[in-house]
DNA sequence: TCGAGACTCT
């Protein structure tokens, strides 16, 4: 058999682009020519292939492997890596809540022969904002003017930080400073401010700003601005005004997107107008926007609230058919709905089927199914789940844990009570309230030998140590 | 994926 031709650096990039599995992509990158072991000169990796593999690894949080590739890239002398690559790495760390590593990457950039502009500063600011490191955001912003000129993006990040923090007044201070420094606010600036106002239910001000942005600043509102306003109107039950706003988008030739419809569909279900949902879904295709996972999730949620699980499962099938992958939220909604109705067998079936469906349960899935078992007094099943979730580092809702303990006390089931307590000791935070403790102690003392009461004291001190 | 949103659980 003929040995295949060795892979060229150019070909490696296209193969990396096609490879969806990050582990396989990494293997491919590390050993592009398994058929030609060491017979050739060192492989001349292109900058593009570095960029592709770093992005792939960063997206799935394979940070150790990503750092290794970065070190390898540092040794390359044939090119200087572009700033955007590091901006991406910084933002991966921000999304993964690893502020230290974001700062580290920023600090190391010069050693990669890469100059830092306002873009890297912005990436770092946003990463720190996501991690809630607001004092650090402030500190870096104060210092950055010695190196670069803050741009609109910089101020937008600061405004966002204020809005998320619930301090809209501070957001206005930043907005004023932005204008004083001669930086023109753009559509993101206004979008962020309007979003903040809507979340705070200050709709009057939000609508005024929408007018001002056009009239005074010459910035046209976009779909993002409209969605915030529509959501704000839905929240106060003004659905007809919300729909009128959607019509205004059509009149003003602002492209409708799935988010607008997800918001409206969610609101329709909430006020019991589910009959209008399918009409809206049809209208979406008229405007050329396809429902996405969030839209479908809103529909699934609506059906579950109506206890129409058949319809909910039908939507799951429809998603698959329309090439729209259900995510963990889609499943959590159904599992939660089933649990609420006492259909814990069906809920557990779906829960256990998650891996086969290509979705791993998250902390919400565990808490939901655990609460379902506790509410319907399926204590054996609950303890089984509790063991698994604590092992994974997830903790239950406090109310569910208390339901379990109280239930076991009522049943006088000291053995299972013991098991549950041992699990809860290993949970990250103390979720058992004082009244429940009192009950547990009195039951154990009454039911069991004194020795267990001593053990219980040990358990209690272990919990206190955790606290 | 240098900056903004819509869907689940508290």
Tab-separated table of C-alpha atoms in Angstrom, chain A:
chain	number	residue	atom	x	y	z
A	1	UNK	CA	0.000	0.000	0.000
A	2	UNK	CA	1.203	3.461	-0.861
A	3	UNK	CA	2.059	5.719	2.065
A	4	UNK	CA	-0.182	8.775	1.973
A	5	UNK	CA	1.385	12.113	1.189
A	6	UNK	CA	2.482	14.014	4.294
A	7	UNK	CA	0.110	16.688	5.506
A	8	UNK	CA	1.103	20.234	4.656
A	9	UNK	CA	0.790	23.097	7.178
A	10	UNK	CA	-1.955	24.490	5.005
A	11	UNK	CA	-3.844	21.191	4.981
A	12	UNK	CA	-3.479	20.893	8.766
A	13	UNK	CA	-5.380	24.161	9.194
A	14	UNK	CA	-8.300	22.954	7.102
A	15	UNK	CA	-8.375	19.638	8.968
A	16	UNK	CA	-8.322	21.442	12.314
A	17	UNK	CA	-11.166	23.644	11.190
A	18	UNK	CA	-13.262	20.586	10.346
A	19	UNK	CA	-12.461	18.633	13.497
A	20	UNK	CA	-15.253	19.288	15.995
A	21	UNK	CA	-13.778	17.155	18.796
A	22	UNK	CA	-11.133	19.245	20.638
A	23	UNK	CA	-9.260	16.158	21.868
A	24	UNK	CA	-8.924	14.777	18.359
A	25	UNK	CA	-7.954	18.218	17.087
A	26	UNK	CA	-5.210	18.375	19.715
A	27	UNK	CA	-3.920	14.932	18.705
A	28	UNK	CA	-3.921	15.987	15.090
A	29	UNK	CA	-2.037	19.153	15.932
A	30	UNK	CA	0.578	17.375	18.025
A	31	UNK	CA	1.145	14.666	15.453
A	32	UNK	CA	0.016	15.795	12.028
A	33	UNK	CA	1.954	13.082	10.178
A	34	UNK	CA	1.743	9.779	12.055
A	35	UNK	CA	2.640	7.967	8.821
A	36	UNK	CA	5.964	9.776	8.584
A	37	UNK	CA	7.502	9.496	12.010
A	38	UNK	CA	10.399	11.849	12.499
A	39	UNK	CA	11.602	11.319	8.934
A	40	UNK	CA	11.099	14.964	8.147
A	41	UNK	CA	12.220	18.314	9.393
A	42	UNK	CA	10.203	19.770	12.252
A	43	UNK	CA	6.664	20.548	11.132
A	44	UNK	CA	6.265	24.182	10.135
A	45	UNK	CA	3.048	25.115	11.898
A	46	UNK	CA	1.216	28.074	10.440
A	47	UNK	CA	-0.037	30.907	12.588
A	48	UNK	CA	-3.554	29.967	11.530
A	49	UNK	CA	-3.207	26.445	12.910
A	50	UNK	CA	-2.038	27.844	16.260
A	51	UNK	CA	-4.981	30.200	16.285
A	52	UNK	CA	-7.429	27.401	15.506
A	53	UNK	CA	-6.169	24.976	18.129
A	54	UNK	CA	-5.904	27.641	20.871
A	55	UNK	CA	-9.463	28.772	20.183
A	56	UNK	CA	-10.790	25.213	20.161
A	57	UNK	CA	-9.110	24.317	23.452
A	58	UNK	CA	-10.068	27.603	25.102
A	59	UNK	CA	-13.727	27.213	24.223
A	60	UNK	CA	-13.963	23.880	26.046
A	61	UNK	CA	-11.771	25.096	28.927
A	62	UNK	CA	-8.883	22.711	28.229
A	63	UNK	CA	-6.596	25.363	29.641
A	64	UNK	CA	-3.521	23.284	30.516
A	65	UNK	CA	-3.329	21.954	26.987
A	66	UNK	CA	-3.967	25.441	25.626
A	67	UNK	CA	-1.125	26.909	27.685
A	68	UNK	CA	1.187	24.206	26.401
A	69	UNK	CA	0.398	25.156	22.807
A	70	UNK	CA	0.950	28.831	23.657
A	71	UNK	CA	4.406	27.989	25.029
A	72	UNK	CA	5.209	26.120	21.838
A	73	UNK	CA	4.042	29.101	19.792
A	74	UNK	CA	6.302	31.378	21.808
A	75	UNK	CA	9.301	29.525	20.402
A	76	UNK	CA	8.298	30.185	16.803
A	77	UNK	CA	10.346	32.927	15.185
A	78	UNK	CA	8.698	32.907	11.772
A	79	UNK	CA	5.795	35.099	12.842
A	80	UNK	CA	4.582	37.412	15.580
A	81	UNK	CA	1.226	36.282	16.974
A	82	UNK	CA	-1.535	38.890	16.594
A	83	UNK	CA	-3.161	40.637	19.512
A	84	UNK	CA	-6.613	39.149	18.857
A	85	UNK	CA	-5.343	35.683	19.770
A	86	UNK	CA	-4.451	36.869	23.268
A	87	UNK	CA	-7.666	38.858	23.550
A	88	UNK	CA	-9.510	35.598	22.995
A	89	UNK	CA	-7.452	33.742	25.590
A	90	UNK	CA	-8.090	36.504	28.141
A	91	UNK	CA	-11.806	36.321	27.490
A	92	UNK	CA	-11.797	32.495	27.797
A	93	UNK	CA	-10.319	32.923	31.254
A	94	UNK	CA	-12.915	35.570	32.057
A	95	UNK	CA	-15.770	33.294	31.043
A	96	UNK	CA	-14.262	30.471	33.091
A	97	UNK	CA	-14.093	32.774	36.138
A	98	UNK	CA	-10.317	32.628	36.300
A	99	UNK	CA	-9.362	36.296	36.780
A	100	UNK	CA	-5.781	35.496	37.821
A	101	UNK	CA	-5.039	33.670	34.628
A	102	UNK	CA	-6.599	36.450	32.573
A	103	UNK	CA	-4.247	38.946	34.215
A	104	UNK	CA	-1.314	36.562	33.745
A	105	UNK	CA	-1.977	36.246	30.033
A	106	UNK	CA	-2.221	40.014	29.719
A	107	UNK	CA	1.094	40.442	31.546
A	108	UNK	CA	2.853	37.858	29.384
A	109	UNK	CA	1.832	39.318	26.039
A	110	UNK	CA	5.077	41.303	25.472
A	111	UNK	CA	7.094	38.101	25.905
A	112	UNK	CA	5.170	36.777	22.886
A	113	UNK	CA	6.386	39.784	20.856
A	114	UNK	CA	2.889	41.195	20.902
A	115	UNK	CA	2.114	44.801	21.645
A	116	UNK	CA	-0.889	45.577	23.786
A	117	UNK	CA	-3.350	48.126	22.481
A	118	UNK	CA	-6.645	49.308	23.909
A	119	UNK	CA	-8.149	46.010	22.698
A	120	UNK	CA	-6.170	43.893	25.157
A	121	UNK	CA	-7.000	46.327	27.936
A	122	UNK	CA	-10.665	46.011	27.038
A	123	UNK	CA	-10.504	42.218	26.998
A	124	UNK	CA	-8.911	42.244	30.411
A	125	UNK	CA	-11.435	44.748	31.790
A	126	UNK	CA	-14.324	42.658	30.545
A	127	UNK	CA	-12.832	39.410	31.874
A	128	UNK	CA	-12.448	40.993	35.305
A	129	UNK	CA	-15.947	42.456	35.136
A	130	UNK	CA	-17.368	38.993	34.443
A	131	UNK	CA	-15.526	37.682	37.484
A	132	UNK	CA	-17.043	40.431	39.626
A	133	UNK	CA	-13.607	41.948	40.306
A	134	UNK	CA	-14.910	45.497	40.201
A	135	UNK	CA	-12.167	47.173	42.264
A	136	UNK	CA	-9.618	45.633	39.904
A	137	UNK	CA	-11.605	46.913	36.896
A	138	UNK	CA	-11.473	50.393	38.356
A	139	UNK	CA	-7.769	50.151	39.107
A	140	UNK	CA	-6.868	49.039	35.593
A	141	UNK	CA	-9.083	51.656	34.013
A	142	UNK	CA	-7.417	54.380	36.095
A	143	UNK	CA	-3.966	53.228	35.029
A	144	UNK	CA	-4.587	52.430	31.395
A	145	UNK	CA	-4.709	56.045	30.212
A	146	UNK	CA	-0.921	56.197	30.619
A	147	UNK	CA	-0.587	53.633	27.840
A	148	UNK	CA	-3.626	53.851	25.562
A	149	UNK	CA	-6.724	55.941	24.923
A	150	UNK	CA	-9.913	54.338	26.228
A	151	UNK	CA	-12.423	53.877	23.408
A	152	UNK	CA	-16.193	53.382	23.246
A	153	UNK	CA	-15.776	49.697	24.025
A	154	UNK	CA	-13.869	50.545	27.217
A	155	UNK	CA	-16.667	52.779	28.453
A	156	UNK	CA	-19.311	50.260	27.420
A	157	UNK	CA	-17.647	47.641	29.602
A	158	UNK	CA	-17.601	50.062	32.540
A	159	UNK	CA	-21.258	50.977	31.984
A	160	UNK	CA	-22.135	47.294	31.864
A	161	UNK	CA	-20.272	46.751	35.119
A	162	UNK	CA	-22.395	49.466	36.771
A	163	UNK	CA	-25.679	48.123	35.354
A	164	UNK	CA	-25.022	44.548	36.463
A	165	UNK	CA	-24.089	45.903	39.854
A	166	UNK	CA	-27.472	47.609	40.049
A	167	UNK	CA	-25.981	51.101	40.238
A	168	UNK	CA	-27.507	52.909	37.294
A	169	UNK	CA	-26.489	56.250	38.724
A	170	UNK	CA	-22.847	55.228	38.394
A	171	UNK	CA	-23.545	54.164	34.826
A	172	UNK	CA	-24.685	57.717	34.042
A	173	UNK	CA	-21.519	59.112	35.630
A	174	UNK	CA	-19.449	56.926	33.293
A	175	UNK	CA	-21.642	57.995	30.364
A	176	UNK	CA	-20.992	61.653	31.181
A	177	UNK	CA	-17.261	61.112	31.490
A	178	UNK	CA	-17.269	59.320	28.164
A	179	UNK	CA	-18.777	62.343	26.446
A	180	UNK	CA	-16.473	64.730	28.294
A	181	UNK	CA	-13.498	62.793	26.946
A	182	UNK	CA	-14.901	63.143	23.440
A	183	UNK	CA	-15.651	59.443	22.966
A	184	UNK	CA	-18.864	59.027	20.999
A	185	UNK	CA	-21.427	56.666	22.499
A	186	UNK	CA	-22.541	53.990	20.044
A	187	UNK	CA	-25.477	51.610	19.777
A	188	UNK	CA	-23.956	49.265	22.380
A	189	UNK	CA	-23.674	52.131	24.878
A	190	UNK	CA	-27.356	52.957	24.544
A	191	UNK	CA	-28.326	49.303	24.403
A	192	UNK	CA	-26.593	48.659	27.707
A	193	UNK	CA	-28.142	51.694	29.405
A	194	UNK	CA	-31.623	50.896	28.105
A	195	UNK	CA	-31.198	47.299	29.206
A	196	UNK	CA	-30.278	48.483	32.697
A	197	UNK	CA	-33.279	50.810	32.856
A	198	UNK	CA	-35.659	48.060	31.698
A	199	UNK	CA	-34.350	45.541	34.221
A	200	UNK	CA	-34.990	48.207	36.843
A	201	UNK	CA	-38.518	48.715	35.422
A	202	UNK	CA	-37.742	52.360	34.625
A	203	UNK	CA	-39.530	52.113	31.296
A	204	UNK	CA	-40.361	55.783	30.933
A	205	UNK	CA	-36.676	56.696	31.064
A	206	UNK	CA	-35.814	53.784	28.809
A	207	UNK	CA	-38.215	54.977	26.112
A	208	UNK	CA	-36.963	58.542	26.456
A	209	UNK	CA	-33.390	57.346	25.928
A	210	UNK	CA	-34.484	55.426	22.849
A	211	UNK	CA	-35.792	58.714	21.412
A	212	UNK	CA	-32.744	60.707	22.528
A	213	UNK	CA	-30.280	58.281	21.009
A	214	UNK	CA	-31.844	58.929	17.619
A	215	UNK	CA	-32.590	62.626	17.989
A	216	UNK	CA	-29.506	63.845	19.854
A	217	UNK	CA	-26.813	61.314	19.023
A	218	UNK	CA	-27.961	60.113	15.617
A	219	UNK	CA	-27.713	56.454	16.649
A	220	UNK	CA	-30.443	54.147	15.359
A	221	UNK	CA	-31.866	51.633	17.862
A	222	UNK	CA	-31.222	48.014	16.938
A	223	UNK	CA	-32.903	44.706	17.757
A	224	UNK	CA	-31.077	44.546	21.068
A	225	UNK	CA	-32.599	47.838	22.206
A	226	UNK	CA	-36.047	46.743	21.104
A	227	UNK	CA	-35.788	43.378	22.860
A	228	UNK	CA	-34.944	45.044	26.164
A	229	UNK	CA	-37.959	47.348	25.829
A	230	UNK	CA	-40.250	44.502	24.741
A	231	UNK	CA	-39.177	42.439	27.713
A	232	UNK	CA	-39.731	45.386	30.028
A	233	UNK	CA	-43.262	45.880	28.659
A	234	UNK	CA	-44.056	42.165	28.968
A	235	UNK	CA	-42.908	42.217	32.573
A	236	UNK	CA	-45.570	44.781	33.471
A	237	UNK	CA	-48.201	42.969	31.400
A	238	UNK	CA	-48.310	45.498	28.552
A	239	UNK	CA	-48.351	42.853	25.839
A	240	UNK	CA	-50.201	44.899	23.256
A	241	UNK	CA	-47.585	47.662	23.536
A	242	UNK	CA	-44.875	45.007	23.263
A	243	UNK	CA	-46.384	43.679	20.046
A	244	UNK	CA	-46.758	47.211	18.751
A	245	UNK	CA	-43.034	47.686	19.307
A	246	UNK	CA	-42.354	44.573	17.264
A	247	UNK	CA	-44.432	46.100	14.438
A	248	UNK	CA	-42.412	49.287	14.772
A	249	UNK	CA	-39.279	47.233	14.105
A	250	UNK	CA	-40.804	46.037	10.849
A	251	UNK	CA	-41.784	49.590	9.867
A	252	UNK	CA	-38.310	50.901	10.681
A	253	UNK	CA	-36.720	48.014	8.792
A	254	UNK	CA	-34.909	46.652	11.828
A	255	UNK	CA	-34.317	42.984	11.358
A	256	UNK	CA	-36.392	40.828	13.690
A	257	UNK	CA	-34.495	38.041	15.361
A	258	UNK	CA	-35.219	34.963	17.453
A	259	UNK	CA	-34.670	36.823	20.733
A	260	UNK	CA	-37.623	39.143	20.043
A	261	UNK	CA	-39.901	36.165	19.484
A	262	UNK	CA	-38.522	34.193	22.433
A	263	UNK	CA	-39.443	37.124	24.666
A	264	UNK	CA	-42.930	37.470	23.204
A	265	UNK	CA	-43.680	33.731	23.236
A	266	UNK	CA	-42.594	33.502	26.835
A	267	UNK	CA	-44.953	36.367	27.697
A	268	UNK	CA	-47.873	34.862	25.753
A	269	UNK	CA	-47.667	31.651	27.781
A	270	UNK	CA	-47.419	33.601	31.031
A	271	UNK	CA	-50.698	35.431	30.411
A	272	UNK	CA	-52.440	32.285	29.167
A	273	UNK	CA	-52.520	33.221	25.464
A	274	UNK	CA	-50.854	30.023	24.271
A	275	UNK	CA	-53.204	29.896	21.294
A	276	UNK	CA	-51.231	32.704	19.657
A	277	UNK	CA	-47.874	30.966	19.979
A	278	UNK	CA	-47.989	28.860	16.828
A	279	UNK	CA	-49.002	31.912	14.809
A	280	UNK	CA	-45.915	33.713	16.040
A	281	UNK	CA	-43.697	30.761	15.186
A	282	UNK	CA	-45.114	30.806	11.670
A	283	UNK	CA	-44.594	34.544	11.429
A	284	UNK	CA	-40.921	34.037	12.234
A	285	UNK	CA	-40.344	32.139	9.023
A	286	UNK	CA	-42.141	34.888	7.087
A	287	UNK	CA	-39.493	37.334	8.364
A	288	UNK	CA	-36.754	34.838	7.682
A	289	UNK	CA	-35.706	34.291	11.270
A	290	UNK	CA	-35.494	30.754	12.547
A	291	UNK	CA	-36.428	29.705	16.075
A	292	UNK	CA	-33.305	28.777	18.019
A	293	UNK	CA	-32.784	26.726	21.180
A	294	UNK	CA	-33.942	29.568	23.410
A	295	UNK	CA	-37.165	30.035	21.414
A	296	UNK	CA	-37.939	26.332	21.617
A	297	UNK	CA	-37.101	26.340	25.322
A	298	UNK	CA	-39.659	29.095	25.864
A	299	UNK	CA	-42.256	26.928	24.114
A	300	UNK	CA	-41.270	23.812	26.084
A	301	UNK	CA	-41.467	25.797	29.302
A	302	UNK	CA	-44.907	27.071	28.373
A	303	UNK	CA	-46.224	23.579	27.663
A	304	UNK	CA	-44.737	22.226	30.876
A	305	UNK	CA	-46.434	24.966	32.889
A	306	UNK	CA	-49.663	23.846	31.180
A	307	UNK	CA	-48.811	20.262	32.213
A	308	UNK	CA	-48.896	19.266	28.549
A	309	UNK	CA	-45.810	17.046	28.561
A	310	UNK	CA	-46.722	15.306	25.345
A	311	UNK	CA	-46.492	18.645	23.565
A	312	UNK	CA	-43.216	19.406	25.341
A	313	UNK	CA	-41.649	16.136	24.161
A	314	UNK	CA	-43.016	16.815	20.682
A	315	UNK	CA	-41.085	20.096	20.637
A	316	UNK	CA	-37.904	18.202	21.581
A	317	UNK	CA	-38.399	16.000	18.519
A	318	UNK	CA	-39.134	19.016	16.374
A	319	UNK	CA	-35.890	20.645	17.492
A	320	UNK	CA	-33.876	17.621	16.461
A	321	UNK	CA	-35.705	17.567	13.140
A	322	UNK	CA	-34.936	21.246	12.559
A	323	UNK	CA	-31.267	20.793	13.342
A	324	UNK	CA	-31.519	22.722	16.585
A	325	UNK	CA	-29.884	20.863	19.419
A	326	UNK	CA	-31.812	20.775	22.715
A	327	UNK	CA	-29.567	21.987	25.536
A	328	UNK	CA	-29.523	21.230	29.244
A	329	UNK	CA	-32.133	23.938	29.847
A	330	UNK	CA	-34.573	22.199	27.490
A	331	UNK	CA	-34.253	19.039	29.581
A	332	UNK	CA	-34.198	20.753	32.971
A	333	UNK	CA	-37.489	22.458	32.157
A	334	UNK	CA	-39.183	19.144	31.376
A	335	UNK	CA	-37.631	17.334	34.323
A	336	UNK	CA	-38.800	20.138	36.623
A	337	UNK	CA	-42.300	20.118	35.156
A	338	UNK	CA	-42.630	16.348	35.537
A	339	UNK	CA	-41.359	16.463	39.116
A	340	UNK	CA	-43.863	19.126	40.050
A	341	UNK	CA	-46.687	16.863	38.874
A	342	UNK	CA	-45.405	13.863	40.800
A	343	UNK	CA	-44.278	12.141	37.623
A	344	UNK	CA	-40.897	11.379	39.151
A	345	UNK	CA	-40.528	8.091	37.266
A	346	UNK	CA	-40.740	9.879	33.918
A	347	UNK	CA	-38.537	12.665	35.242
A	348	UNK	CA	-35.905	10.168	36.354
A	349	UNK	CA	-36.100	8.325	33.026
A	350	UNK	CA	-35.306	11.559	31.201
A	351	UNK	CA	-32.620	12.464	33.728
A	352	UNK	CA	-30.903	9.124	33.215
A	353	UNK	CA	-31.273	9.404	29.448
A	354	UNK	CA	-29.342	12.703	29.302
A	355	UNK	CA	-25.917	11.216	28.472
A	356	UNK	CA	-27.436	9.203	25.619
A	357	UNK	CA	-28.975	12.428	24.345
A	358	UNK	CA	-25.565	14.047	24.352
A	359	UNK	CA	-26.144	16.315	27.324
A	360	UNK	CA	-24.587	16.050	30.769
A	361	UNK	CA	-26.708	17.013	33.794
A	362	UNK	CA	-25.703	20.290	35.432
A	363	UNK	CA	-26.216	21.548	38.957
A	364	UNK	CA	-29.803	22.595	38.150
A	365	UNK	CA	-30.652	19.115	36.821
A	366	UNK	CA	-29.414	17.479	40.016
A	367	UNK	CA	-31.131	19.954	42.306
A	368	UNK	CA	-34.378	19.618	40.379
A	369	UNK	CA	-34.556	15.827	40.371
A	370	UNK	CA	-33.403	15.689	43.996
A	371	UNK	CA	-36.121	18.128	45.020
A	372	UNK	CA	-38.656	16.100	43.066
A	373	UNK	CA	-37.758	12.917	44.936
A	374	UNK	CA	-37.824	14.703	48.302
A	375	UNK	CA	-41.191	16.351	47.627
A	376	UNK	CA	-42.792	13.020	46.776
A	377	UNK	CA	-41.092	11.232	49.636
A	378	UNK	CA	-38.974	8.970	47.455
A	379	UNK	CA	-36.183	9.097	50.008
A	380	UNK	CA	-34.151	6.114	48.781
A	381	UNK	CA	-33.968	7.613	45.288
A	382	UNK	CA	-33.216	11.030	46.786
A	383	UNK	CA	-30.235	9.726	48.754
A	384	UNK	CA	-28.906	7.963	45.667
A	385	UNK	CA	-28.981	11.270	43.754
A	386	UNK	CA	-27.601	13.177	46.737
A	387	UNK	CA	-24.546	10.925	46.872
A	388	UNK	CA	-23.920	11.406	43.179
A	389	UNK	CA	-24.324	15.174	43.220
A	390	UNK	CA	-22.154	15.742	46.268
A	391	UNK	CA	-19.505	13.562	44.641
A	392	UNK	CA	-19.639	15.896	41.645
A	393	UNK	CA	-19.227	18.914	43.886
A	394	UNK	CA	-22.836	20.132	43.620
A	395	UNK	CA	-24.981	20.997	46.629
A	396	UNK	CA	-28.773	20.619	46.912
A	397	UNK	CA	-31.231	23.427	47.605
A	398	UNK	CA	-31.483	23.968	51.323
A	399	UNK	CA	-35.275	23.479	51.265
A	400	UNK	CA	-34.921	20.051	49.592
A	401	UNK	CA	-32.265	18.840	52.018
A	402	UNK	CA	-34.489	19.830	54.929
A	403	UNK	CA	-37.468	18.041	53.363
A	404	UNK	CA	-35.384	14.875	53.174
A	405	UNK	CA	-34.173	15.023	56.759
A	406	UNK	CA	-37.586	15.903	58.183
A	407	UNK	CA	-39.155	13.107	56.117
A	408	UNK	CA	-36.643	10.530	57.334
A	409	UNK	CA	-37.189	11.680	60.907
A	410	UNK	CA	-40.934	11.269	60.504
A	411	UNK	CA	-40.401	7.772	59.191
A	412	UNK	CA	-37.966	7.032	61.990
A	413	UNK	CA	-35.524	5.760	59.401
A	414	UNK	CA	-32.298	6.285	61.319
A	415	UNK	CA	-30.137	4.308	58.895
A	416	UNK	CA	-31.035	6.463	55.898
A	417	UNK	CA	-30.966	9.587	58.033
A	418	UNK	CA	-27.400	8.697	58.834
A	419	UNK	CA	-26.532	8.191	55.185
A	420	UNK	CA	-28.080	11.532	54.236
A	421	UNK	CA	-26.260	13.373	57.001
A	422	UNK	CA	-22.947	11.887	55.944
A	423	UNK	CA	-23.558	13.157	52.412
A	424	UNK	CA	-24.519	16.607	53.575
A	425	UNK	CA	-21.372	16.869	55.678
A	426	UNK	CA	-19.418	16.491	52.461
A	427	UNK	CA	-21.459	19.092	50.573
A	428	UNK	CA	-19.679	22.390	50.040
A	429	UNK	CA	-22.024	24.557	52.045
A	430	UNK	CA	-24.226	23.959	55.035
A	431	UNK	CA	-27.792	23.720	53.766
A	432	UNK	CA	-29.484	22.294	56.859
A	433	UNK	CA	-31.358	24.835	58.971
A	434	UNK	CA	-31.365	25.002	62.750
A	435	UNK	CA	-34.922	23.722	63.297
A	436	UNK	CA	-34.158	20.652	61.223
A	437	UNK	CA	-31.029	20.022	63.267
A	438	UNK	CA	-33.074	20.152	66.450
A	439	UNK	CA	-35.493	17.612	65.033
A	440	UNK	CA	-32.717	15.315	63.815
A	441	UNK	CA	-30.991	15.375	67.194
A	442	UNK	CA	-34.138	14.624	69.161
A	443	UNK	CA	-35.069	11.777	66.811
A	444	UNK	CA	-31.651	10.182	66.913
A	445	UNK	CA	-31.524	10.436	70.698
A	446	UNK	CA	-34.954	8.910	71.019
A	447	UNK	CA	-34.625	6.147	68.460
A	448	UNK	CA	-31.095	5.009	68.731
A	449	UNK	CA	-28.422	4.130	71.166
A	450	UNK	CA	-26.542	6.902	72.842
A	451	UNK	CA	-23.431	6.084	70.820
A	452	UNK	CA	-25.093	7.450	67.724
A	453	UNK	CA	-25.833	10.678	69.479
A	454	UNK	CA	-22.123	11.025	70.034
A	455	UNK	CA	-21.491	10.341	66.368
A	456	UNK	CA	-23.999	12.995	65.601
A	457	UNK	CA	-22.010	15.486	67.609
A	458	UNK	CA	-19.008	14.597	65.448
A	459	UNK	CA	-21.050	15.154	62.319
A	460	UNK	CA	-22.225	18.484	63.641
A	461	UNK	CA	-18.712	19.636	64.388
A	462	UNK	CA	-17.621	18.553	60.913
A	463	UNK	CA	-20.379	20.725	59.492
A	464	UNK	CA	-19.361	23.610	61.677
A	465	UNK	CA	-15.834	23.220	60.424
A	466	UNK	CA	-17.130	23.516	56.870
A	467	UNK	CA	-18.945	26.663	57.859
